Tab-separated table of C-alpha atoms and ligand atoms in Angstrom:
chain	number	residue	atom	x	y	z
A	18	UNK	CA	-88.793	-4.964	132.590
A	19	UNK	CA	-89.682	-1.358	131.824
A	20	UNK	CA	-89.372	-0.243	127.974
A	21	UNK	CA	-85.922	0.802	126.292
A	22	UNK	CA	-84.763	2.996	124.160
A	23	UNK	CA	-82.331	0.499	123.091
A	24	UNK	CA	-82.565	-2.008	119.940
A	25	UNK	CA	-81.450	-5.603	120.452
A	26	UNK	CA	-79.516	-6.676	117.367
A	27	UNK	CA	-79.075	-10.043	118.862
A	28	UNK	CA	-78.678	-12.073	121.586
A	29	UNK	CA	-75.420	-9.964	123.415
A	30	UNK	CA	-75.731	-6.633	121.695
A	31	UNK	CA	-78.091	-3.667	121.488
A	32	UNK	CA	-77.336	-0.376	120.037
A	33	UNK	CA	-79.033	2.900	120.617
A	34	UNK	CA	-80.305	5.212	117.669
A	35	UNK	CA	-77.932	7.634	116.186
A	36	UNK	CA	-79.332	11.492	116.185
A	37	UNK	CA	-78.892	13.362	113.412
A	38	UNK	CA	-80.023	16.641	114.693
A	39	UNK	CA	-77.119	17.156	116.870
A	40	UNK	CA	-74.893	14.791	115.620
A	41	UNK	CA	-75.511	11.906	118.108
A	42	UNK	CA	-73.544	8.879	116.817
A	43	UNK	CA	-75.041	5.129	117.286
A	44	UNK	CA	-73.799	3.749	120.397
A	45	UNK	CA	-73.825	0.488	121.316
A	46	UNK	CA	-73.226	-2.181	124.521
A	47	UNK	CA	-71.725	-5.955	124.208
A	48	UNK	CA	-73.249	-7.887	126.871
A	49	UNK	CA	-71.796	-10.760	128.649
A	50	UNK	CA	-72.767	-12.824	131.739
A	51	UNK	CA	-69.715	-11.123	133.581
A	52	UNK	CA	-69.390	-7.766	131.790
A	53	UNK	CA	-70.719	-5.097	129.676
A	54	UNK	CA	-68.510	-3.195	127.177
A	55	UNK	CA	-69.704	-0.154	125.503
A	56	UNK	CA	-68.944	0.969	122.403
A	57	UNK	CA	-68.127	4.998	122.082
A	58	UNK	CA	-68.867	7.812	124.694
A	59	UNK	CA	-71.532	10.022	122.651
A	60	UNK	CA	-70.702	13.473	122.068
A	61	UNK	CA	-72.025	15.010	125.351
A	62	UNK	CA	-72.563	13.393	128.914
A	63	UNK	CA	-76.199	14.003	128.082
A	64	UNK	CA	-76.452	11.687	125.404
A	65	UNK	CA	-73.793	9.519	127.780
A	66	UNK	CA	-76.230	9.448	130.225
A	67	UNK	CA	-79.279	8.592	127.782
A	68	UNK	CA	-77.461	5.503	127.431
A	69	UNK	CA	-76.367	4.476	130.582
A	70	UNK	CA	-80.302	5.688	132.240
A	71	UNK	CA	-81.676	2.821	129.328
A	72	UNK	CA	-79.092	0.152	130.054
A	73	UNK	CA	-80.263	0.562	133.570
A	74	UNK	CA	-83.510	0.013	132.557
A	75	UNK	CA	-82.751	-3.651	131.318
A	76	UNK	CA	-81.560	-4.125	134.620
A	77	UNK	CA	-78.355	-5.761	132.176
A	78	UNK	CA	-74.513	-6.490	133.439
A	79	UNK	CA	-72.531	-3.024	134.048
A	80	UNK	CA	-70.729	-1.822	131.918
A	81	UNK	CA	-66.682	-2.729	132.736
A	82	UNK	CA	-65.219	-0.967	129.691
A	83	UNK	CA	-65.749	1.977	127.631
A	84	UNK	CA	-64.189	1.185	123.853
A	85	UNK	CA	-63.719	4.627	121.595
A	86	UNK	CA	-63.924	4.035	118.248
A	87	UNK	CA	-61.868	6.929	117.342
A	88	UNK	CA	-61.484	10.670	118.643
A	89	UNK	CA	-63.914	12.688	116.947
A	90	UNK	CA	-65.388	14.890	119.589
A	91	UNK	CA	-69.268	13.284	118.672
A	92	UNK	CA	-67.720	10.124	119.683
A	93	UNK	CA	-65.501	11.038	123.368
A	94	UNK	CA	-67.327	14.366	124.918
A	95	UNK	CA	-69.153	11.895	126.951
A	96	UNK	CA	-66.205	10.343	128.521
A	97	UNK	CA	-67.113	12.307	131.603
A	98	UNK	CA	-69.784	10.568	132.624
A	99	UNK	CA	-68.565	6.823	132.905
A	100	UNK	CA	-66.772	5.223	135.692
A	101	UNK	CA	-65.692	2.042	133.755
A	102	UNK	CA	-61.944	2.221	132.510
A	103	UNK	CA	-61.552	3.937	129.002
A	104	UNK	CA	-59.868	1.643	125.812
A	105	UNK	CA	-59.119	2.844	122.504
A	106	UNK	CA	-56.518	2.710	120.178
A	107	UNK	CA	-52.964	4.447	121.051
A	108	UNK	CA	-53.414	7.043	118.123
A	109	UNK	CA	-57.157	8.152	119.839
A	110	UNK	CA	-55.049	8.521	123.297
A	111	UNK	CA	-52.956	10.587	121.749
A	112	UNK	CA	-55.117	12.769	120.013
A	113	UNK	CA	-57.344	13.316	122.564
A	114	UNK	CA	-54.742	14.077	124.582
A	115	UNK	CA	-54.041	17.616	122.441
A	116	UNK	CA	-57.911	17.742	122.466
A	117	UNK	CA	-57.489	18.290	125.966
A	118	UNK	CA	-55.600	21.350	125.624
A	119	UNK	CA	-57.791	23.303	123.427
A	120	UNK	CA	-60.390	25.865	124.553
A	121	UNK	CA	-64.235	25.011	123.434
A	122	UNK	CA	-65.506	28.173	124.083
A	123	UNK	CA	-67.636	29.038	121.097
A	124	UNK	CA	-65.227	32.074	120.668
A	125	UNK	CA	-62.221	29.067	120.428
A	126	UNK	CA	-64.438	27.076	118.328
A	127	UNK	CA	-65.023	30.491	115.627
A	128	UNK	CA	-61.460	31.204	115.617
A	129	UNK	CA	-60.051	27.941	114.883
A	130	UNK	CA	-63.511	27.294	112.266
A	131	UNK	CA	-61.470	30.960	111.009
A	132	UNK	CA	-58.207	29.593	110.951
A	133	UNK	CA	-59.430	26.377	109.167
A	134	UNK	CA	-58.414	23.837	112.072
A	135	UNK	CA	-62.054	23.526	112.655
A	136	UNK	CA	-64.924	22.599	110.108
A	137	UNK	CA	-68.296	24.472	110.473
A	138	UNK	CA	-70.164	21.230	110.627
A	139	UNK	CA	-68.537	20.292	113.931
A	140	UNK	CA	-68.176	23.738	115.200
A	141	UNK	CA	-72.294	24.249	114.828
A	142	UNK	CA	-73.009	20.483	116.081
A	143	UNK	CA	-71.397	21.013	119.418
A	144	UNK	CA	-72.806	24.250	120.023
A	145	UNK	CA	-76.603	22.655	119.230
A	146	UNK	CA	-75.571	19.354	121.271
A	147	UNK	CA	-74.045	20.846	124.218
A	148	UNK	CA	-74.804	25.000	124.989
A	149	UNK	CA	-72.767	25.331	127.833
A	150	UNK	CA	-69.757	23.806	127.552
A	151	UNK	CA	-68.220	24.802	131.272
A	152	UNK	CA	-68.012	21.768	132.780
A	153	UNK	CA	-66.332	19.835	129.564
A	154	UNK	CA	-64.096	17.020	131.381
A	155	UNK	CA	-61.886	14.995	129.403
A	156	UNK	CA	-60.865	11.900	130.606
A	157	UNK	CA	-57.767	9.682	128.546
A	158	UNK	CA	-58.164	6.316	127.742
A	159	UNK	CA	-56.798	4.248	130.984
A	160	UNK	CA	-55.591	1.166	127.964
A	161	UNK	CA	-54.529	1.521	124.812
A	162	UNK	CA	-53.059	-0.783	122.122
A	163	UNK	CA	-51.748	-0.715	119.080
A	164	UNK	CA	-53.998	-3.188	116.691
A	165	UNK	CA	-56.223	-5.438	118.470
A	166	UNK	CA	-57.363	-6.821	121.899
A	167	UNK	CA	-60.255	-8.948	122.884
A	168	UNK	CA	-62.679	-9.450	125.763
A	169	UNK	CA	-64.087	-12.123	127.061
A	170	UNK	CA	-67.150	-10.800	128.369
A	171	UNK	CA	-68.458	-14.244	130.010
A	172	UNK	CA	-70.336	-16.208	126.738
A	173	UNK	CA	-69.553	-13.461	124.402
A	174	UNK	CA	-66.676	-11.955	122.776
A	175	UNK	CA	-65.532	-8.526	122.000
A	176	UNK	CA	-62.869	-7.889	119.633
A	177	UNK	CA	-61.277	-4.339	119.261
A	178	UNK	CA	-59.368	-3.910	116.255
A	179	UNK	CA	-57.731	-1.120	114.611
A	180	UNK	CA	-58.739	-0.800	110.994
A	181	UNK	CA	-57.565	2.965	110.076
A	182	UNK	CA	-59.221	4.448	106.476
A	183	UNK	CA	-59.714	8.084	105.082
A	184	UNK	CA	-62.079	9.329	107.900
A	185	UNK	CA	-60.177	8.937	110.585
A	186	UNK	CA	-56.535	7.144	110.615
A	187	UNK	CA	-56.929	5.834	114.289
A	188	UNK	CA	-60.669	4.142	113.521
A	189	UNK	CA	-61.275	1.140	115.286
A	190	UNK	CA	-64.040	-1.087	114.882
A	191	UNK	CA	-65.242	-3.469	117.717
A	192	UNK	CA	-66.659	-7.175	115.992
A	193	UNK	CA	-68.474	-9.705	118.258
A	194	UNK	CA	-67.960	-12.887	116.815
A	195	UNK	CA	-70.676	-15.332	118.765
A	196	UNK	CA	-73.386	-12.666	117.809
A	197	UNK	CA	-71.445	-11.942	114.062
A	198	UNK	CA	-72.278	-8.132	114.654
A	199	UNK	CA	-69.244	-5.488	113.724
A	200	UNK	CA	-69.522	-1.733	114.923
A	201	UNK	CA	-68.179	0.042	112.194
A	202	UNK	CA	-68.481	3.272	113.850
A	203	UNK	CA	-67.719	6.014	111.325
A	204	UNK	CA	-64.413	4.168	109.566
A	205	UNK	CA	-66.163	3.837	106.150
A	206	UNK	CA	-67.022	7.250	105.738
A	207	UNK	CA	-65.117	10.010	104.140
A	208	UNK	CA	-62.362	12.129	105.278
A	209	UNK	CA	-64.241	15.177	106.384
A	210	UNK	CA	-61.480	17.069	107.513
A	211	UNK	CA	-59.517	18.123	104.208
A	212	UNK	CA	-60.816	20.085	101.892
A	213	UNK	CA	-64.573	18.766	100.590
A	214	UNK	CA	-65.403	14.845	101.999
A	215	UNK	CA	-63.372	12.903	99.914
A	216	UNK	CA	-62.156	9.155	99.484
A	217	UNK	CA	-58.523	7.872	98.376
A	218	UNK	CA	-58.468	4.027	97.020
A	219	UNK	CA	-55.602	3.548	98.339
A	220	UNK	CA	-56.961	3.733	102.208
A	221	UNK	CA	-60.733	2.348	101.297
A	222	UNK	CA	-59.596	-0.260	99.377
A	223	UNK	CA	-57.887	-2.424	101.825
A	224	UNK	CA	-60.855	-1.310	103.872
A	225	UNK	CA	-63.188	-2.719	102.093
A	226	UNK	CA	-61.598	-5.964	101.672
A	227	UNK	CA	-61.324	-6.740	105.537
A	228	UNK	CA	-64.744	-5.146	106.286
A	229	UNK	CA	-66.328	-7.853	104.296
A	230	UNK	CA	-64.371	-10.711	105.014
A	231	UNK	CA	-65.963	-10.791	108.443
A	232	UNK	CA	-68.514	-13.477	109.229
A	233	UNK	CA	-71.142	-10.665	110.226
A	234	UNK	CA	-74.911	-10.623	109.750
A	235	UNK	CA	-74.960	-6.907	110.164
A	236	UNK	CA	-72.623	-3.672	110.521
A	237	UNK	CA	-73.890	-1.263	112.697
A	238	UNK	CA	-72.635	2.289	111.183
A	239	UNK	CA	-71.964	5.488	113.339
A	240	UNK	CA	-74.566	7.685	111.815
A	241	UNK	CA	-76.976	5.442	109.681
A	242	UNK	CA	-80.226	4.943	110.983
A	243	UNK	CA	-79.958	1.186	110.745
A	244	UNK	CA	-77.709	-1.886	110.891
A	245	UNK	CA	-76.404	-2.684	107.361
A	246	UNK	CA	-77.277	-6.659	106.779
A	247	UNK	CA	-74.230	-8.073	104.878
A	248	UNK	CA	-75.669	-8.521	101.516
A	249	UNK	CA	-76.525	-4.844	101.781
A	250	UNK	CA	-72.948	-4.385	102.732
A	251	UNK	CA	-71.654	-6.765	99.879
A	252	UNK	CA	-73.229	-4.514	97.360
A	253	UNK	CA	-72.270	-1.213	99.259
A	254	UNK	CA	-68.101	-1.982	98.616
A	255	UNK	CA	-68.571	-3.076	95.142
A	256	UNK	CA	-70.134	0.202	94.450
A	257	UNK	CA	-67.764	1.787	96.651
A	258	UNK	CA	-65.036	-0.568	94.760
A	259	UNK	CA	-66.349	-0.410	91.308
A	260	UNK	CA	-66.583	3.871	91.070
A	261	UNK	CA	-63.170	4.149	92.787
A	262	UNK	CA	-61.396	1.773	89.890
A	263	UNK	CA	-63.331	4.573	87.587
A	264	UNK	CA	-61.408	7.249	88.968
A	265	UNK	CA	-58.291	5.554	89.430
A	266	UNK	CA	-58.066	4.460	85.315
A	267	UNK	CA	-59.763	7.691	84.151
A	268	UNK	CA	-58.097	10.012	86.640
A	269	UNK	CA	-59.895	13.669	87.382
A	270	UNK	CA	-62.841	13.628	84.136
A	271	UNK	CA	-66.219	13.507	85.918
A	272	UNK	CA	-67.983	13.754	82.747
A	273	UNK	CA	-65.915	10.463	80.831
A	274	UNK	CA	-66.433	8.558	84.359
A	275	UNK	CA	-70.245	9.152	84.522
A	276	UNK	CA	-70.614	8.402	81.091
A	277	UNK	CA	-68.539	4.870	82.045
A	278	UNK	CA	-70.288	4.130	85.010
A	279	UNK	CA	-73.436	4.505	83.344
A	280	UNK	CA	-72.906	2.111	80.456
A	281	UNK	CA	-76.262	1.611	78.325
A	282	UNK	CA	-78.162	2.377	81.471
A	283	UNK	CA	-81.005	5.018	80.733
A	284	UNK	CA	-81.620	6.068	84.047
A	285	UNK	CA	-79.223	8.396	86.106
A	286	UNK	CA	-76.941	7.621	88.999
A	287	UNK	CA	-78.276	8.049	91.947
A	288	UNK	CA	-77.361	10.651	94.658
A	289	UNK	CA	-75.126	8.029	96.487
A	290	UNK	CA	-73.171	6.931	93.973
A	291	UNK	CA	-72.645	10.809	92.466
A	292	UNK	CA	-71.526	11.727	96.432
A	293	UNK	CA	-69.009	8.782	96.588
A	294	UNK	CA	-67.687	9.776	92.960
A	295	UNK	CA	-67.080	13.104	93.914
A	296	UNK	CA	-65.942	11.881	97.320
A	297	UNK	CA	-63.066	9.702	94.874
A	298	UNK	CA	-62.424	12.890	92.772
A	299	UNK	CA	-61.474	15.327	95.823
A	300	UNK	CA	-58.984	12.393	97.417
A	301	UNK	CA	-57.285	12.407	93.536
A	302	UNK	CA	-57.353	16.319	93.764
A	303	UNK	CA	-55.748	16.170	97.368
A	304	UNK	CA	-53.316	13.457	96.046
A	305	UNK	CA	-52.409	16.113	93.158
A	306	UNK	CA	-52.461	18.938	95.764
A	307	UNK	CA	-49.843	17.201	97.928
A	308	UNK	CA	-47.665	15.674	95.443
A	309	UNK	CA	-47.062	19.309	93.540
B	26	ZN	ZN1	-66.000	10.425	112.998
């Protein structure tokens, strides 16, 4: 067997390294005897391909289904370059379906960055990930559903399930029970698309609670450079948990929250927790926005 790119998280699934530099999200393949699914499309048939050249390598199952996680262009620009049969949720069909009637010239991609239906981040990612953009195919998803479905993949199980939360409403994650792996993909992150990355409680708090009720020995995230193991994860959403009540008692005072959160501590907050609190105070701000 000739050396992969790919990490093994256990005995049906590996997962292939997320790339910051362009914004190349993890991807990852559930392998059965019968069938492979993958989970997401990258954001470019390049990094498509990347994957597909090192599951060839492992000389493993082929793949039978391509799962998107959601439709955020880093995760379905490489729809192009698979032949299996496309699933995702019915909200990801349906965006992707207006995605396919947009220009992505980089001219398109300035004017709607101008117009503020684009953020820069994206707009510059796509450009550095993919030059020439000329040959951009979209392809829809050939099933979709409208909470869960499940694969049996021959001795391993896939389950699809739509979970929703602030980054993207239609976020899916894919949870393979006999291995107790879950692909978050990006659903725990913030909401990057209104306004500075913010979090509401009222979205990431049901979250929360049904990411960690899994049985799961690790969460494999869309852009972290490693699996989560679940006592990492346990921690994560009572941090997540305990700096969201903050803001939801206090309301919009940074300065009376920090000074809560940080008790008779002597040393600082760290640069995680001060991102998630101001994460909490531009979903309040939003909430204000919206409701005045
Ligand atoms: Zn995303």
């Amino acid at each position: 067997m000739k050396q992969s790119l790919l990490n093994r998280i256990s005995e049906h699934v590996y997962w292939l390294d997320p790339d910051a530099s362009t914004d190349r999200p993890t991807l990852g393949a559930v392998v059965g005897r019968q069938a492979t699914v993958i989970v997401d499309a990258g954001n470019s048939p390049a990094h498509a391909n990347l994957l597909l050249s090192e599951l060839a390598k492992l000389e493993l199952t082929k793949p039978r289904y391509l799962v998107l996680t959601h439709w955020h262009w880093d995760h379905v620009f490489g729809v192009s370059a698979f032949d299996a049969p496309i699933v995702a949720h019915n909200e990801t069909r349906r965006a992707m379906k207006a995605m396919t009637g947009l220009d992505w010239s980089d001219e398109a991609l300035d004017r709607r960055v101008e117009e503020g239906t684009e953020i820069e981040f994206c707009r510059d990612m796509i450009k550095a990930e993919w030059p020439d953009r000329s040959n951009l195919r979209f392809k829809l998803p050939d099933l979709s559903f409208a909470t869960q479905l499940e694969f049996d993949l021959g001795g391993v199980r896939c389950q699809v399930k739509h979970v929703g939360g602030d980054h993207a409403s239609d976020s899916s994650i894919v949870y393979v029970p006999e291995d107790c792996i879950v692909f978050l993909s990006d659903c725990l992150y913030e909401d990057l698309h209104h306004g500075p990355r913010n979090y509401t409680t009222k979205k990431l708090f049901p979250l929360i609670d049904e990411i960690v009720s899994y049985d799961a020995d690790y969460y494999v995230w869309g852009h972290n450079p490693e699996p989560m193991p679940n006592t990492e994860m346990k921690e994560f959403a009572q941090l997540l948990r305990s700096i969201g009540e903050h803001v939801e008692q206090t309301g919009d005072n940074r300065e009376l929250i920090l000074y809560a959160l940080q008790g008779t501590s002597s040393k600082d907050l760290d640069d995680d927790s001060l991102e998630i609190l101001d994460a909490f105070l531009a979903g309040l701000r939003n909430k204000e926005l919206m409701e005045t």
